[in-house]
PDB file of C-alpha atoms in Angstrom:
ATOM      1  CA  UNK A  20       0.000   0.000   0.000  1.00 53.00           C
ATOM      2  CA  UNK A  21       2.716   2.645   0.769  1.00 51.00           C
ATOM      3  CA  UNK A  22       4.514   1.932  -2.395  1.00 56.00           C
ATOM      4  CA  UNK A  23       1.463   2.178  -4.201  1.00 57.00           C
ATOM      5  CA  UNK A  24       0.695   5.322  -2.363  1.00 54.00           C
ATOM      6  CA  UNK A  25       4.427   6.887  -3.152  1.00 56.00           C
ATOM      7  CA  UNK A  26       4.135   5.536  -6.890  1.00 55.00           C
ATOM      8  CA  UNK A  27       0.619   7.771  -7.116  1.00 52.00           C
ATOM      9  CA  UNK A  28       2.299  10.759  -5.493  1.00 53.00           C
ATOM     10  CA  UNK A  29       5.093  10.467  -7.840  1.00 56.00           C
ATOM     11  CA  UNK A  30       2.315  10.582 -10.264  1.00 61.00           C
ATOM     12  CA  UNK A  31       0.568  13.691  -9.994  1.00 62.00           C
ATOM     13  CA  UNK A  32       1.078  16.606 -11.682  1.00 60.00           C
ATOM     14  CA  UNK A  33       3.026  19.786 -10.444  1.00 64.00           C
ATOM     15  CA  UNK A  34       3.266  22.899 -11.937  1.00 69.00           C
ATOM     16  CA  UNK A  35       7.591  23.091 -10.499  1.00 67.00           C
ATOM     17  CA  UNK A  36       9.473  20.785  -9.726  1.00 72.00           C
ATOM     18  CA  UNK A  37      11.169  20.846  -6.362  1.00 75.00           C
ATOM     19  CA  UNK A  38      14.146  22.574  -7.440  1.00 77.00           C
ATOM     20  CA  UNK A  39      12.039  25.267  -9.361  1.00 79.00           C
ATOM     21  CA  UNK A  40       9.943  26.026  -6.492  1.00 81.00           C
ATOM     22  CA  UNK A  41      13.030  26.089  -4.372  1.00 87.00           C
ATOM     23  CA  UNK A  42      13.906  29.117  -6.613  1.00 87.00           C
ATOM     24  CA  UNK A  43      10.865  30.874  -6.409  1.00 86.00           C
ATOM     25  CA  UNK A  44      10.579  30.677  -2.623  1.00 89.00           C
ATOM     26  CA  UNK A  45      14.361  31.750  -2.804  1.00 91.00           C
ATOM     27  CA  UNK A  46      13.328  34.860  -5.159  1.00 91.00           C
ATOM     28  CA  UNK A  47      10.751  35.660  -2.965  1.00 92.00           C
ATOM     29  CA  UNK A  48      12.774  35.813   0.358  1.00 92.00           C
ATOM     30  CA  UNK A  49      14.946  37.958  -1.513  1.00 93.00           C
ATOM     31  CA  UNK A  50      12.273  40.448  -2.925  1.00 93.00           C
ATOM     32  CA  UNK A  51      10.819  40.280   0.854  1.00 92.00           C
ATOM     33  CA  UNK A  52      14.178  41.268   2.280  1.00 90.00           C
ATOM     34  CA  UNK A  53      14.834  43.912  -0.303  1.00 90.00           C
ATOM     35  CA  UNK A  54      11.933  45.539   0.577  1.00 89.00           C
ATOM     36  CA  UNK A  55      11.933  45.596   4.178  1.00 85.00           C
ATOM     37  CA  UNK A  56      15.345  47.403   3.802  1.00 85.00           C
ATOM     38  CA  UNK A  57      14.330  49.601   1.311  1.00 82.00           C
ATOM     39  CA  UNK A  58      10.938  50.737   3.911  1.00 79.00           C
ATOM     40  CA  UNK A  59      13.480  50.544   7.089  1.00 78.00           C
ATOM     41  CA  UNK A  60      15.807  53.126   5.129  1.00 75.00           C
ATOM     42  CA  UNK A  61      13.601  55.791   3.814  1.00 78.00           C
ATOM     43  CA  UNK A  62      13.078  56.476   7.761  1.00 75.00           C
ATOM     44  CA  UNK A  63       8.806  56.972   7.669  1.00 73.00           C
ATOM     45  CA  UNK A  64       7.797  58.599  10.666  1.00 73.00           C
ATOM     46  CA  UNK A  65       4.787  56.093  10.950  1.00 72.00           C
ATOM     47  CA  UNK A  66       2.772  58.480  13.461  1.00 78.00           C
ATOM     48  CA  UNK A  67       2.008  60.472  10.517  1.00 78.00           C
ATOM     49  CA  UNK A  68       0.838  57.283   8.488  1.00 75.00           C
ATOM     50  CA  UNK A  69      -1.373  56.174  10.601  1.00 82.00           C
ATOM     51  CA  UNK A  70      -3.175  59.767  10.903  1.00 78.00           C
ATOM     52  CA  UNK A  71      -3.315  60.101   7.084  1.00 79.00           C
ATOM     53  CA  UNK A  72      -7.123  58.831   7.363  1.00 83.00           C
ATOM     54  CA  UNK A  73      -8.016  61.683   9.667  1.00 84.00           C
ATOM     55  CA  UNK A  74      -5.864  64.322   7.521  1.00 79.00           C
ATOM     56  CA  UNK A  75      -7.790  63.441   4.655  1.00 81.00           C
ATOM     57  CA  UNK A  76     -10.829  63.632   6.015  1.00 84.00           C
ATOM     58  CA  UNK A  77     -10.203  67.383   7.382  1.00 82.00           C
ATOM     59  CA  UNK A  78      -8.332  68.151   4.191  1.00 77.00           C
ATOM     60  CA  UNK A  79     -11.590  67.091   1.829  1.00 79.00           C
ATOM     61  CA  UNK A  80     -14.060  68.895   4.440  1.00 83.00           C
ATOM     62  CA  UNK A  81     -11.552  72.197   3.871  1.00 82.00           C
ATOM     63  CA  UNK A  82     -12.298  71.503   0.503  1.00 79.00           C
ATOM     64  CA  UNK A  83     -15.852  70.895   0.262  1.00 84.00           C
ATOM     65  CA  UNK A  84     -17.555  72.832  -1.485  1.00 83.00           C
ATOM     66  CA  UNK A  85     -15.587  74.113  -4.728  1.00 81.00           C
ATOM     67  CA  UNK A  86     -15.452  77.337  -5.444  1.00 77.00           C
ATOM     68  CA  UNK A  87     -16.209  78.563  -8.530  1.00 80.00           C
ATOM     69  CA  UNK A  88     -15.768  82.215  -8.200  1.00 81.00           C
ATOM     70  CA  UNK A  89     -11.906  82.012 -10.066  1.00 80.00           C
ATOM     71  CA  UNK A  90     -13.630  79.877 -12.730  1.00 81.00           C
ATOM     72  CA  UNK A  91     -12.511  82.430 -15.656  1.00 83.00           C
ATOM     73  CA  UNK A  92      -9.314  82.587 -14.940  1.00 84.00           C
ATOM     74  CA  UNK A  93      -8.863  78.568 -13.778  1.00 84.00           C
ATOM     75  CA  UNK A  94     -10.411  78.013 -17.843  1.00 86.00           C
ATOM     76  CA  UNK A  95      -7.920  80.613 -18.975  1.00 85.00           C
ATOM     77  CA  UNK A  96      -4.656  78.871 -16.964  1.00 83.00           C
ATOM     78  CA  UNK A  97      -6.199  75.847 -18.649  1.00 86.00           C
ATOM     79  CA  UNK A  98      -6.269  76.693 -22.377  1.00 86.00           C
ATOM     80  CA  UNK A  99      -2.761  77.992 -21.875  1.00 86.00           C
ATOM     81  CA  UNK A 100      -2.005  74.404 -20.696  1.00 86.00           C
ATOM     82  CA  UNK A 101      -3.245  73.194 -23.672  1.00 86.00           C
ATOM     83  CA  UNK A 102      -1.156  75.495 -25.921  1.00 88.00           C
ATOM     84  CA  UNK A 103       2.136  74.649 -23.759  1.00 87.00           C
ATOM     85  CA  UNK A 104       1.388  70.918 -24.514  1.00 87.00           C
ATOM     86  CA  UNK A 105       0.591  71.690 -28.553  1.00 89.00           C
ATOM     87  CA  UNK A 106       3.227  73.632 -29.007  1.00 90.00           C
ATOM     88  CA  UNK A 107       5.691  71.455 -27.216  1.00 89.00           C
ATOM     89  CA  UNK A 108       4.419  68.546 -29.206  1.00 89.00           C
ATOM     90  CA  UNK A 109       4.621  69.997 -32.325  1.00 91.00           C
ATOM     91  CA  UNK A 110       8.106  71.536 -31.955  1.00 90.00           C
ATOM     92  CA  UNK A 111       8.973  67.955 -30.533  1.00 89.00           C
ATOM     93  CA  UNK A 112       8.438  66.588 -34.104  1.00 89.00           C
ATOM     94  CA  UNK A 113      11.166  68.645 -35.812  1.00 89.00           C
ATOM     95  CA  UNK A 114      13.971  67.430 -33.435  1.00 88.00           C
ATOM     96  CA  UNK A 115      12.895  63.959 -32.664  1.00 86.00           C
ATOM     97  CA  UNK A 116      12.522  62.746 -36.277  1.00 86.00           C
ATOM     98  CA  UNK A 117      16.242  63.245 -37.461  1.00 87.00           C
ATOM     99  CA  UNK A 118      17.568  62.017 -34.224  1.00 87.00           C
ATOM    100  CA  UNK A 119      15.278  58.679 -34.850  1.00 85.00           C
ATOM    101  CA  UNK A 120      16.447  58.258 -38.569  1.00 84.00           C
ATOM    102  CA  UNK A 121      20.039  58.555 -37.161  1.00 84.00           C
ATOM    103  CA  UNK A 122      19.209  56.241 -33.955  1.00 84.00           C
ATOM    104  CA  UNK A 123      17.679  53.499 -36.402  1.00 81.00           C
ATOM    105  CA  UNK A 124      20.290  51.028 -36.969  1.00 80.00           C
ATOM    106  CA  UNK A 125      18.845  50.455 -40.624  1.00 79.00           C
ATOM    107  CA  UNK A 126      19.153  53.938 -41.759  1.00 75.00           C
ATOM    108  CA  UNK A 127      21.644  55.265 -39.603  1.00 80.00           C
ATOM    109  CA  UNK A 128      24.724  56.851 -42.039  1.00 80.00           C
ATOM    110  CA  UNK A 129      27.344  55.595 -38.971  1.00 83.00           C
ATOM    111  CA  UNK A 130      28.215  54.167 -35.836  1.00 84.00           C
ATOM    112  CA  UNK A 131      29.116  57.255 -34.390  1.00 86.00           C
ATOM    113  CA  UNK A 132      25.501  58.558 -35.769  1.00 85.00           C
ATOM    114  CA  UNK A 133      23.930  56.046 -34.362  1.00 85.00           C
ATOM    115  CA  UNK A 134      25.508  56.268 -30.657  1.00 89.00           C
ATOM    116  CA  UNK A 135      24.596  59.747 -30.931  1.00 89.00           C
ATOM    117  CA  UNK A 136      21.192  59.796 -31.645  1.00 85.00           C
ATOM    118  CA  UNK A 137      20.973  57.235 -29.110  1.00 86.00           C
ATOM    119  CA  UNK A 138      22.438  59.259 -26.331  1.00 89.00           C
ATOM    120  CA  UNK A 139      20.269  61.932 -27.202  1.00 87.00           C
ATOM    121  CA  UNK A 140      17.305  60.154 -26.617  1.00 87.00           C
ATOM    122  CA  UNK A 141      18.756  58.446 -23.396  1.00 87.00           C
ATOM    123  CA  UNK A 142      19.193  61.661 -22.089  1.00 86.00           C
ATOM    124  CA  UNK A 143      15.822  62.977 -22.902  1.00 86.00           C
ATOM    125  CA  UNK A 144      14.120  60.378 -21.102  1.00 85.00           C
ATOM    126  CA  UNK A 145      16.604  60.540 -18.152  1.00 86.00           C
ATOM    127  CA  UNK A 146      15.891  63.499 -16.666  1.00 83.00           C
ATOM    128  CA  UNK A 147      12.256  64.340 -15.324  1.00 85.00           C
ATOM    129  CA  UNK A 148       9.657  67.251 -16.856  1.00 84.00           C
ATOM    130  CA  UNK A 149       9.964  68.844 -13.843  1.00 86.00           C
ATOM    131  CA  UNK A 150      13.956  68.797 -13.882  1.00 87.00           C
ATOM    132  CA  UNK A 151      13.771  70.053 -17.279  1.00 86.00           C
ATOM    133  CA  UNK A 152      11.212  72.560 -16.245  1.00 86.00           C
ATOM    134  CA  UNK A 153      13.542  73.790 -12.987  1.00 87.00           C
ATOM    135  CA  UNK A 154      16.679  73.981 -15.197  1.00 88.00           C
ATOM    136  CA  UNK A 155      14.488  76.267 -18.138  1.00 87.00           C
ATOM    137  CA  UNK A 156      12.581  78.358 -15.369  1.00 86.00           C
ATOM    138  CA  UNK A 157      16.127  79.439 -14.164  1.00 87.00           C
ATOM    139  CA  UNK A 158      17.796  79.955 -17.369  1.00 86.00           C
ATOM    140  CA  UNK A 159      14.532  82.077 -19.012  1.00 84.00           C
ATOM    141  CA  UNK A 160      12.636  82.738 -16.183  1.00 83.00           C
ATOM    142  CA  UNK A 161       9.146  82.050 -14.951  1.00 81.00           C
ATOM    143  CA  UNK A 162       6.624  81.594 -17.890  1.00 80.00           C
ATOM    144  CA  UNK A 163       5.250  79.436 -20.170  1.00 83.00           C
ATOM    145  CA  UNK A 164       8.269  79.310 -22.893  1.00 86.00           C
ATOM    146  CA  UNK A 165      10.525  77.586 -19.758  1.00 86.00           C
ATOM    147  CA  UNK A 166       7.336  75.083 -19.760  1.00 86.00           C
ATOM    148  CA  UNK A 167       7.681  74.247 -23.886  1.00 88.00           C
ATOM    149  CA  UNK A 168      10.820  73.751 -23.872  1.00 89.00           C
ATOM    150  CA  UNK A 169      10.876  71.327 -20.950  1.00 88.00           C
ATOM    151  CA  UNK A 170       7.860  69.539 -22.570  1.00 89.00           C
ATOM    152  CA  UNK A 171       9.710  69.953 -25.588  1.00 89.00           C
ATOM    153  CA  UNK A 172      13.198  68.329 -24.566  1.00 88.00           C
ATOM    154  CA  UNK A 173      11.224  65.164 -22.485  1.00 88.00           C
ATOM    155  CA  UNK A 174       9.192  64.396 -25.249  1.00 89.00           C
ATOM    156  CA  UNK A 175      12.359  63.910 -27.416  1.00 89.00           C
ATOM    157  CA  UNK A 176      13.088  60.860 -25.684  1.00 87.00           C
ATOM    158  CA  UNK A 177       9.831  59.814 -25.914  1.00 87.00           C
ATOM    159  CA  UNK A 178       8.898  60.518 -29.618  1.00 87.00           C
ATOM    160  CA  UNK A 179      12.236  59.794 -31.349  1.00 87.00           C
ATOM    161  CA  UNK A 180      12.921  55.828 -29.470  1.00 87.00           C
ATOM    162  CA  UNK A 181       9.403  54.730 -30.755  1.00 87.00           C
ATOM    163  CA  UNK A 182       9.994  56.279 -34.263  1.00 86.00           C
ATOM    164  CA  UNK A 183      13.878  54.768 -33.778  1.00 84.00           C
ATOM    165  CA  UNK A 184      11.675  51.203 -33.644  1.00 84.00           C
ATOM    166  CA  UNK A 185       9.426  51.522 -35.735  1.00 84.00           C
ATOM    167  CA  UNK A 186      12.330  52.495 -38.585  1.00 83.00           C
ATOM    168  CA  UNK A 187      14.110  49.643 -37.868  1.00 80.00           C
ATOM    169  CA  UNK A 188      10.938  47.538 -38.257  1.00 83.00           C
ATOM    170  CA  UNK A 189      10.076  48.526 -41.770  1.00 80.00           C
ATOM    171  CA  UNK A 190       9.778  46.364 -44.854  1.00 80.00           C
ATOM    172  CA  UNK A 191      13.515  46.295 -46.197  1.00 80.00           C
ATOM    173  CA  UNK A 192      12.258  44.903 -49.624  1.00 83.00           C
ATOM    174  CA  UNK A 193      11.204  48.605 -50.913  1.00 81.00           C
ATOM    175  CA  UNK A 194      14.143  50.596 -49.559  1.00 79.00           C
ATOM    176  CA  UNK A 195      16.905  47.927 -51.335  1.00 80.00           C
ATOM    177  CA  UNK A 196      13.989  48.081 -54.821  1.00 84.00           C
ATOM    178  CA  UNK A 197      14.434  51.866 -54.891  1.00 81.00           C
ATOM    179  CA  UNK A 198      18.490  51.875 -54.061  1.00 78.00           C
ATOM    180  CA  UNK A 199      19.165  49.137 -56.706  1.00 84.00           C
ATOM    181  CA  UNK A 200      17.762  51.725 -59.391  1.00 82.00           C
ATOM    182  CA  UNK A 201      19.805  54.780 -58.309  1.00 79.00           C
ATOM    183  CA  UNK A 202      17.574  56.606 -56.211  1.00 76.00           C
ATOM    184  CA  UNK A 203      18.913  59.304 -53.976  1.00 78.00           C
ATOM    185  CA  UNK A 204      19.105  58.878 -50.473  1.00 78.00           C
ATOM    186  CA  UNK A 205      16.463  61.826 -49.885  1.00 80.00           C
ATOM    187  CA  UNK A 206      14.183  60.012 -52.505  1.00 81.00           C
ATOM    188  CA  UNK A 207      14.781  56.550 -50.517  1.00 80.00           C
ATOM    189  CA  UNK A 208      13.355  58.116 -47.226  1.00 79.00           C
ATOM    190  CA  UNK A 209      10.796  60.146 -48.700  1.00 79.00           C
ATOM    191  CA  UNK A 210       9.286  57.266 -50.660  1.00 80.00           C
ATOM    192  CA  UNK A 211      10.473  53.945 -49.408  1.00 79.00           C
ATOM    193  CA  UNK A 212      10.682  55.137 -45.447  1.00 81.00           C
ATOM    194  CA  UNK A 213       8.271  57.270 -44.333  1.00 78.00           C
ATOM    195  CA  UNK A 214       5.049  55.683 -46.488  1.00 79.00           C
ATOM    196  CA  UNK A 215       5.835  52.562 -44.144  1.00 81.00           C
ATOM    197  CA  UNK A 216       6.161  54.727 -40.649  1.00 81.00           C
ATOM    198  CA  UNK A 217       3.329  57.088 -40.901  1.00 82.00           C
ATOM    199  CA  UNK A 218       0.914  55.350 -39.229  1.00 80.00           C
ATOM    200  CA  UNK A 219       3.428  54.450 -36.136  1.00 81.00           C
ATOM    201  CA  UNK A 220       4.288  58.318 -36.471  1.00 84.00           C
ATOM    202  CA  UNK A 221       0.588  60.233 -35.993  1.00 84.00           C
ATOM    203  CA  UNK A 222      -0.274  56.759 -33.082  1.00 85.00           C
ATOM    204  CA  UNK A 223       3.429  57.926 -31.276  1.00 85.00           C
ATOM    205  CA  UNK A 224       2.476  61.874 -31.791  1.00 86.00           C
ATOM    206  CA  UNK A 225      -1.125  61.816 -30.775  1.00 85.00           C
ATOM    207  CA  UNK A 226      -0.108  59.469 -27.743  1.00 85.00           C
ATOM    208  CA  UNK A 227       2.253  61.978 -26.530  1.00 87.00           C
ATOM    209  CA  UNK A 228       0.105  64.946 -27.071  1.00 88.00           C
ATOM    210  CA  UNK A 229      -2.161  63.350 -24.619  1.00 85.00           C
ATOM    211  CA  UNK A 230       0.892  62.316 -22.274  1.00 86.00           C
ATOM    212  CA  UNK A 231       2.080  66.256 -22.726  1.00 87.00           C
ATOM    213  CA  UNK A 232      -0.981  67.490 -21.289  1.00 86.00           C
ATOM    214  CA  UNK A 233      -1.054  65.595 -18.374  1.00 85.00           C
ATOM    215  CA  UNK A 234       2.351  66.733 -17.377  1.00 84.00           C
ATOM    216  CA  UNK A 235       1.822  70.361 -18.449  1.00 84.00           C
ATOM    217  CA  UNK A 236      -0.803  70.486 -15.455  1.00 82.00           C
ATOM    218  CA  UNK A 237       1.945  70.816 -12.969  1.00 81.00           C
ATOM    219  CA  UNK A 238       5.044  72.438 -14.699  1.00 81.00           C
ATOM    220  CA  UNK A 239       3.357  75.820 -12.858  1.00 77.00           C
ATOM    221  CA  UNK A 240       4.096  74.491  -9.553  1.00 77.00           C
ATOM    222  CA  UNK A 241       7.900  75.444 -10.578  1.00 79.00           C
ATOM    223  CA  UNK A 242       6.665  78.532 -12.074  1.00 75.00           C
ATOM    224  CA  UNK A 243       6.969  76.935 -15.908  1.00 74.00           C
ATOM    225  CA  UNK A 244       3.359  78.353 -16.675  1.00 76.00           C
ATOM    226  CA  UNK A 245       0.128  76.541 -16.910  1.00 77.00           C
ATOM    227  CA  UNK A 246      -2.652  75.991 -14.642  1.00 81.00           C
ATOM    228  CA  UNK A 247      -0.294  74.961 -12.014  1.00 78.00           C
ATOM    229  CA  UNK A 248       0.837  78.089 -10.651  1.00 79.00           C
ATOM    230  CA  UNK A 249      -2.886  78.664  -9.906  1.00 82.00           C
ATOM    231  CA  UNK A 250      -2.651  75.607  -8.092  1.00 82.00           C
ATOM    232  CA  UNK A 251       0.443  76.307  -6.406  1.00 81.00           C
ATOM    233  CA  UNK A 252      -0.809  80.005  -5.419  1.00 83.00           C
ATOM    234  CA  UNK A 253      -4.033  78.472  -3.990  1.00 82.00           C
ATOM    235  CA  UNK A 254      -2.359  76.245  -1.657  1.00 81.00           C
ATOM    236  CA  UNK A 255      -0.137  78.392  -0.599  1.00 81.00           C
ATOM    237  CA  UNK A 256      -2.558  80.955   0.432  1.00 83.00           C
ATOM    238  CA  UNK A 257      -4.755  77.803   1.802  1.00 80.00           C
ATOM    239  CA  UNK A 258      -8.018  78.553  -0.215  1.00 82.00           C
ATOM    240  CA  UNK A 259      -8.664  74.925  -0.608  1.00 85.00           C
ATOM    241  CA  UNK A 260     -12.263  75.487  -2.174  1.00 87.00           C
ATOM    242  CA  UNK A 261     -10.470  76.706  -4.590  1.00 86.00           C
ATOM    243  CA  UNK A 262      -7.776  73.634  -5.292  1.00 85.00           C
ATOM    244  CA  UNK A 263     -11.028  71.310  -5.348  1.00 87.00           C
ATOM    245  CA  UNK A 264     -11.879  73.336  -8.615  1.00 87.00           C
ATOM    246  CA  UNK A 265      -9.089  73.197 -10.383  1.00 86.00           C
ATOM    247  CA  UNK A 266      -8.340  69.437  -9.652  1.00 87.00           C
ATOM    248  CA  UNK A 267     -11.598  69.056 -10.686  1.00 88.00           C
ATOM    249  CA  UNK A 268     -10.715  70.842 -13.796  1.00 86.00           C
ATOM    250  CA  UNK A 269      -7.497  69.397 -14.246  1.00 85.00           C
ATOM    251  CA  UNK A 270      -9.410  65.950 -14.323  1.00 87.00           C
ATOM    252  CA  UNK A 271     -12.169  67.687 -16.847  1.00 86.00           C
ATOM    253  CA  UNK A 272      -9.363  68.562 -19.135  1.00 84.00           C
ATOM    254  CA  UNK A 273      -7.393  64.890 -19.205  1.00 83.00           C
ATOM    255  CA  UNK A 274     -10.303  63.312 -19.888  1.00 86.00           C
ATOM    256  CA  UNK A 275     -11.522  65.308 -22.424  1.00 84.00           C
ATOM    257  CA  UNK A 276      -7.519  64.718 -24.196  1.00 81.00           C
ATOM    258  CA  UNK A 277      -8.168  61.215 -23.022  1.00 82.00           C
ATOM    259  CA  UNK A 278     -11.181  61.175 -25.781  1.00 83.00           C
ATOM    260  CA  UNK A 279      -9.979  63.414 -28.580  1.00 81.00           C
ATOM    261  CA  UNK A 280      -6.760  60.747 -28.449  1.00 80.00           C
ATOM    262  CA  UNK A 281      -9.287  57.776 -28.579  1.00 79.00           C
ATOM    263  CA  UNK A 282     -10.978  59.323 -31.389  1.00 80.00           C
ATOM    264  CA  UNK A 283      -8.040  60.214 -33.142  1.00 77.00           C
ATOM    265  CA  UNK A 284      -5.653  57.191 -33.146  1.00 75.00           C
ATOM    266  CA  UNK A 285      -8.679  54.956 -34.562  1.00 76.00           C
ATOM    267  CA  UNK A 286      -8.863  56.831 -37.258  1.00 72.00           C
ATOM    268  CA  UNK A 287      -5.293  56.603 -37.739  1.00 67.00           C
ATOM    269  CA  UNK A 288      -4.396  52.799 -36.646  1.00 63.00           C
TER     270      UNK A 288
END
């Protein structure tokens, strides 16, 4: 009976193995270590966790009801939000496309090309909006054009890896047709390159429009321009009635761009 027992153990089925689920158990010691050390070193002062419930509370009573008495100039801050994240966007495009062609590996003209589009793009994406936004307020001042540009130089990163993929994806078939008759280089891209990328191209754009506006809510709370420094003014001078309505606007707005984004990339894709 017990060998018949141990031969029908033997046969059922197991997802691991024993040494496989020795390494997951082993994985998650580790993960369960990593974090304890990580939450034991950024020194929480747990007194004020545990109140957060209660702060809340007071914080949404402050805040109830909205007031709507700055809503002219809360719409205004907004449609200049807007325009920050258009313009941004658009002068986006005229940077990030050449550093993509150049950060393809297909279409690249070099190595050294190639490592330097690539470090442009590495070093758009490495450094925050807000960074971007600190280091522009300080060299042009407060105002919206310190806001563009730091749209402008994250969404570089952004704009130019995806188009950097989606070159090097492309049917080679039509690139080597044209090339084999003598076709210029310019003549190659315009007709053999960008036909095949132009869908990936508006999709990456529109996407990031939408992205843009969601971070151009809260370039004003460095002074970059935007319906942040409302926000940044009002709680500072503790109208909360007032915060409530522009977070509620600030919420209006993304979802609106949340729709006109939907709307747009299925007519594109």
């Amino acid at each position: 009976m017990v060998d018949q027992a141990e031969a029908l153990a033997d046969r059922i089925w197991h997802r691991y193995d024993r040494k496989e689920r020795l390494i997951r158990y082993a994985v998650l010691l580790v993960t369960v270590m990593v974090v304890y050390w990580a939450v034991r070193d950024i020194d929480i002062f747990w007194p004020w966790v545990w109140d957060a419930p209660n702060q809340i509370s007071s914080l949404g009573a402050r805040m109830w009801p909205p007031d709507p008495r700055r809503l002219e100039q809360i719409i205004g801050a907004m449609v200049e939000t807007v325009h920050i994240a258009t313009l941004a966007t658009m002068l986006t495009i005229f940077i990030a496309l050449p550093v993509s062609y150049i950060a393809a590996q297909n279409t690249t003209p070099n190595r050294a090309c190639l490592w330097l589009g690539r470090f442009i793009l590495v070093s758009s994406r490495s450094v925050n909006t807000i960074i971007w936004a600190l280091l522009f307020v300080a060299i042009f001042g407060p105002g919206v054009l310190a806001g563009i540009l730091a749209i402008m130089f994250r969404s570089v990163g952004f704009i130019g890896k995806l188009m950097g993929e989606a070159i090097e994806e492309i049917d080679r078939r039509p690139v080597e047709a044209m090339e084999a008759t003598g076709a210029s280089k310019l003549k190659v891209i315009a007709y053999a390159v960008v036909p095949q990328v132009m869908p990936a191209f508006f999709a990456i754009v529109i996407l990031r429009w939408d992205i843009n506006i969601r971070e151009s809510t809260v370039l004003g709370l460095v002074g970059a321009g935007g319906i942040g420094v409302l926000l940044q003014g009002s709680i500072d001078t503790f109208a909360w009635p007032t915060v409530a309505t522009i977070l509620i606007a600030i919420v209006i707005l993304v979802l609106i761009g949340e729709g006109i984004t939907s709307v747009l990339r299925r007519k594109v894709i």
